[in-house]
Amino acid sequence: LYKDLPPVPDPTSPDNKPVDFRRLLLNKSQDEFESRAQAKAISTEGLSEEDKDMLERKARQRIFGNIRFIGELHKAKMLSGKIIQEVVLLLLRLE
């Protein structure tokens, strides 16, 4: 399906070079996966225990959702086995 979509201007490129949907999707997925550390670093100072739990739950849901999405991209043959291997290794190093 993504092969049928025309290239679109890349908003992150300074010269606005066209990029295909697959590349945009993969870049966004990578950014989200790599920003998981930021989700853990959210300051919870001054919040009630209930609010802290809610923020932690949302962050965890987002991380797991991204992991599932990466798995779906692999099943759709949009990610190589090497990339999946790197993702798994990164996840194993998490605390």
PDB file of C-alpha atoms in Angstrom:
ATOM      1  CA  LEU A   1       0.000   0.000   0.000  1.00  0.00           C
ATOM      2  CA  TYR A   2       2.737   2.492   0.946  1.00  0.00           C
ATOM      3  CA  LYS A   3       4.390   1.901  -2.449  1.00  0.00           C
ATOM      4  CA  ASP A   4       1.363   3.477  -4.161  1.00  0.00           C
ATOM      5  CA  LEU A   5       1.693   6.768  -2.270  1.00  0.00           C
ATOM      6  CA  PRO A   6       3.573   9.612  -3.971  1.00  0.00           C
ATOM      7  CA  PRO A   7       6.670  11.144  -2.339  1.00  0.00           C
ATOM      8  CA  VAL A   8       5.987  14.129  -0.069  1.00  0.00           C
ATOM      9  CA  PRO A   9       8.307  16.962   1.038  1.00  0.00           C
ATOM     10  CA  ASP A  10      10.352  16.045   4.102  1.00  0.00           C
ATOM     11  CA  PRO A  11       9.563  18.585   6.849  1.00  0.00           C
ATOM     12  CA  THR A  12      12.866  17.827   8.623  1.00  0.00           C
ATOM     13  CA  SER A  13      15.032  18.379   5.565  1.00  0.00           C
ATOM     14  CA  PRO A  14      16.432  21.889   5.026  1.00  0.00           C
ATOM     15  CA  ASP A  15      15.987  21.646   1.252  1.00  0.00           C
ATOM     16  CA  ASN A  16      12.535  19.991   1.492  1.00  0.00           C
ATOM     17  CA  LYS A  17      13.613  16.982  -0.580  1.00  0.00           C
ATOM     18  CA  PRO A  18      10.798  14.564  -1.355  1.00  0.00           C
ATOM     19  CA  VAL A  19      10.694  11.433   0.760  1.00  0.00           C
ATOM     20  CA  ASP A  20       8.380   8.437   0.583  1.00  0.00           C
ATOM     21  CA  PHE A  21       5.800   7.492   3.191  1.00  0.00           C
ATOM     22  CA  ARG A  22       7.799   4.461   4.316  1.00  0.00           C
ATOM     23  CA  ARG A  23      10.824   6.604   5.202  1.00  0.00           C
ATOM     24  CA  LEU A  24       8.680   9.128   7.122  1.00  0.00           C
ATOM     25  CA  LEU A  25       6.996   6.324   9.042  1.00  0.00           C
ATOM     26  CA  LEU A  26      10.290   4.658   9.915  1.00  0.00           C
ATOM     27  CA  ASN A  27      11.885   7.943  10.993  1.00  0.00           C
ATOM     28  CA  LYS A  28       8.944   8.762  13.268  1.00  0.00           C
ATOM     29  CA  SER A  29       8.999   5.260  14.750  1.00  0.00           C
ATOM     30  CA  GLN A  30      12.716   5.524  15.434  1.00  0.00           C
ATOM     31  CA  ASP A  31      12.320   8.925  17.091  1.00  0.00           C
ATOM     32  CA  GLU A  32       9.522   7.621  19.322  1.00  0.00           C
ATOM     33  CA  PHE A  33      11.480   4.519  20.284  1.00  0.00           C
ATOM     34  CA  GLU A  34      14.610   6.502  21.085  1.00  0.00           C
ATOM     35  CA  SER A  35      12.682   9.037  23.166  1.00  0.00           C
ATOM     36  CA  ARG A  36      11.559   6.363  25.643  1.00  0.00           C
ATOM     37  CA  ALA A  37      14.268   7.550  28.036  1.00  0.00           C
ATOM     38  CA  GLN A  38      12.636  10.970  28.126  1.00  0.00           C
ATOM     39  CA  ALA A  39       9.386   9.367  29.212  1.00  0.00           C
ATOM     40  CA  LYS A  40      11.158   7.926  32.251  1.00  0.00           C
ATOM     41  CA  ALA A  41      12.771  11.264  33.111  1.00  0.00           C
ATOM     42  CA  ILE A  42       9.500  13.162  33.597  1.00  0.00           C
ATOM     43  CA  SER A  43       9.623  15.073  36.865  1.00  0.00           C
ATOM     44  CA  THR A  44       6.935  13.901  39.247  1.00  0.00           C
ATOM     45  CA  GLU A  45       7.880  16.275  42.027  1.00  0.00           C
ATOM     46  CA  GLY A  46       4.886  17.781  43.754  1.00  0.00           C
ATOM     47  CA  LEU A  47       2.393  15.306  42.283  1.00  0.00           C
ATOM     48  CA  SER A  48       0.152  12.997  44.243  1.00  0.00           C
ATOM     49  CA  GLU A  49       0.804   9.254  44.186  1.00  0.00           C
ATOM     50  CA  GLU A  50      -2.252   8.770  41.981  1.00  0.00           C
ATOM     51  CA  ASP A  51      -0.972  11.296  39.428  1.00  0.00           C
ATOM     52  CA  LYS A  52       2.505   9.724  39.503  1.00  0.00           C
ATOM     53  CA  ASP A  53       0.999   6.300  38.845  1.00  0.00           C
ATOM     54  CA  MET A  54      -1.090   7.676  35.992  1.00  0.00           C
ATOM     55  CA  LEU A  55       1.934   9.314  34.335  1.00  0.00           C
ATOM     56  CA  GLU A  56       4.002   6.161  34.743  1.00  0.00           C
ATOM     57  CA  ARG A  57       1.208   4.025  33.292  1.00  0.00           C
ATOM     58  CA  LYS A  58       0.823   6.341  30.274  1.00  0.00           C
ATOM     59  CA  ALA A  59       4.571   6.309  29.634  1.00  0.00           C
ATOM     60  CA  ARG A  60       4.652   2.513  29.876  1.00  0.00           C
ATOM     61  CA  GLN A  61       1.659   2.192  27.524  1.00  0.00           C
ATOM     62  CA  ARG A  62       3.349   4.458  24.989  1.00  0.00           C
ATOM     63  CA  ILE A  63       6.595   2.463  25.141  1.00  0.00           C
ATOM     64  CA  PHE A  64       4.791  -0.876  24.765  1.00  0.00           C
ATOM     65  CA  GLY A  65       2.665   0.533  21.949  1.00  0.00           C
ATOM     66  CA  ASN A  66       5.798   1.605  20.108  1.00  0.00           C
ATOM     67  CA  ILE A  67       7.341  -1.819  20.609  1.00  0.00           C
ATOM     68  CA  ARG A  68       4.221  -3.499  19.213  1.00  0.00           C
ATOM     69  CA  PHE A  69       4.213  -1.094  16.277  1.00  0.00           C
ATOM     70  CA  ILE A  70       7.863  -1.916  15.519  1.00  0.00           C
ATOM     71  CA  GLY A  71       6.898  -5.602  15.534  1.00  0.00           C
ATOM     72  CA  GLU A  72       4.067  -4.909  13.099  1.00  0.00           C
ATOM     73  CA  LEU A  73       6.440  -3.008  10.810  1.00  0.00           C
ATOM     74  CA  HIS A  74       8.724  -6.051  10.828  1.00  0.00           C
ATOM     75  CA  LYS A  75       5.826  -8.383  10.021  1.00  0.00           C
ATOM     76  CA  ALA A  76       4.936  -6.103   7.083  1.00  0.00           C
ATOM     77  CA  LYS A  77       8.546  -6.459   5.898  1.00  0.00           C
ATOM     78  CA  MET A  78       9.230  -2.754   6.397  1.00  0.00           C
ATOM     79  CA  LEU A  79      12.039  -3.418   8.911  1.00  0.00           C
ATOM     80  CA  SER A  80      14.934  -5.799   8.464  1.00  0.00           C
ATOM     81  CA  GLY A  81      15.920  -8.504  10.902  1.00  0.00           C
ATOM     82  CA  LYS A  82      19.072  -6.567  11.752  1.00  0.00           C
ATOM     83  CA  ILE A  83      17.035  -3.591  12.960  1.00  0.00           C
ATOM     84  CA  ILE A  84      14.786  -5.856  15.035  1.00  0.00           C
ATOM     85  CA  GLN A  85      17.892  -7.436  16.548  1.00  0.00           C
ATOM     86  CA  GLU A  86      19.177  -3.989  17.569  1.00  0.00           C
ATOM     87  CA  VAL A  87      15.791  -3.096  19.081  1.00  0.00           C
ATOM     88  CA  VAL A  88      15.757  -6.300  21.139  1.00  0.00           C
ATOM     89  CA  LEU A  89      19.309  -5.696  22.344  1.00  0.00           C
ATOM     90  CA  LEU A  90      18.382  -2.137  23.396  1.00  0.00           C
ATOM     91  CA  LEU A  91      15.348  -3.419  25.260  1.00  0.00           C
ATOM     92  CA  LEU A  92      17.398  -6.032  27.090  1.00  0.00           C
ATOM     93  CA  ARG A  93      19.762  -3.313  28.321  1.00  0.00           C
ATOM     94  CA  LEU A  94      16.897  -1.305  29.858  1.00  0.00           C
ATOM     95  CA  GLU A  95      16.506  -1.332  33.601  1.00  0.00           C
TER      96      GLU A  95
END
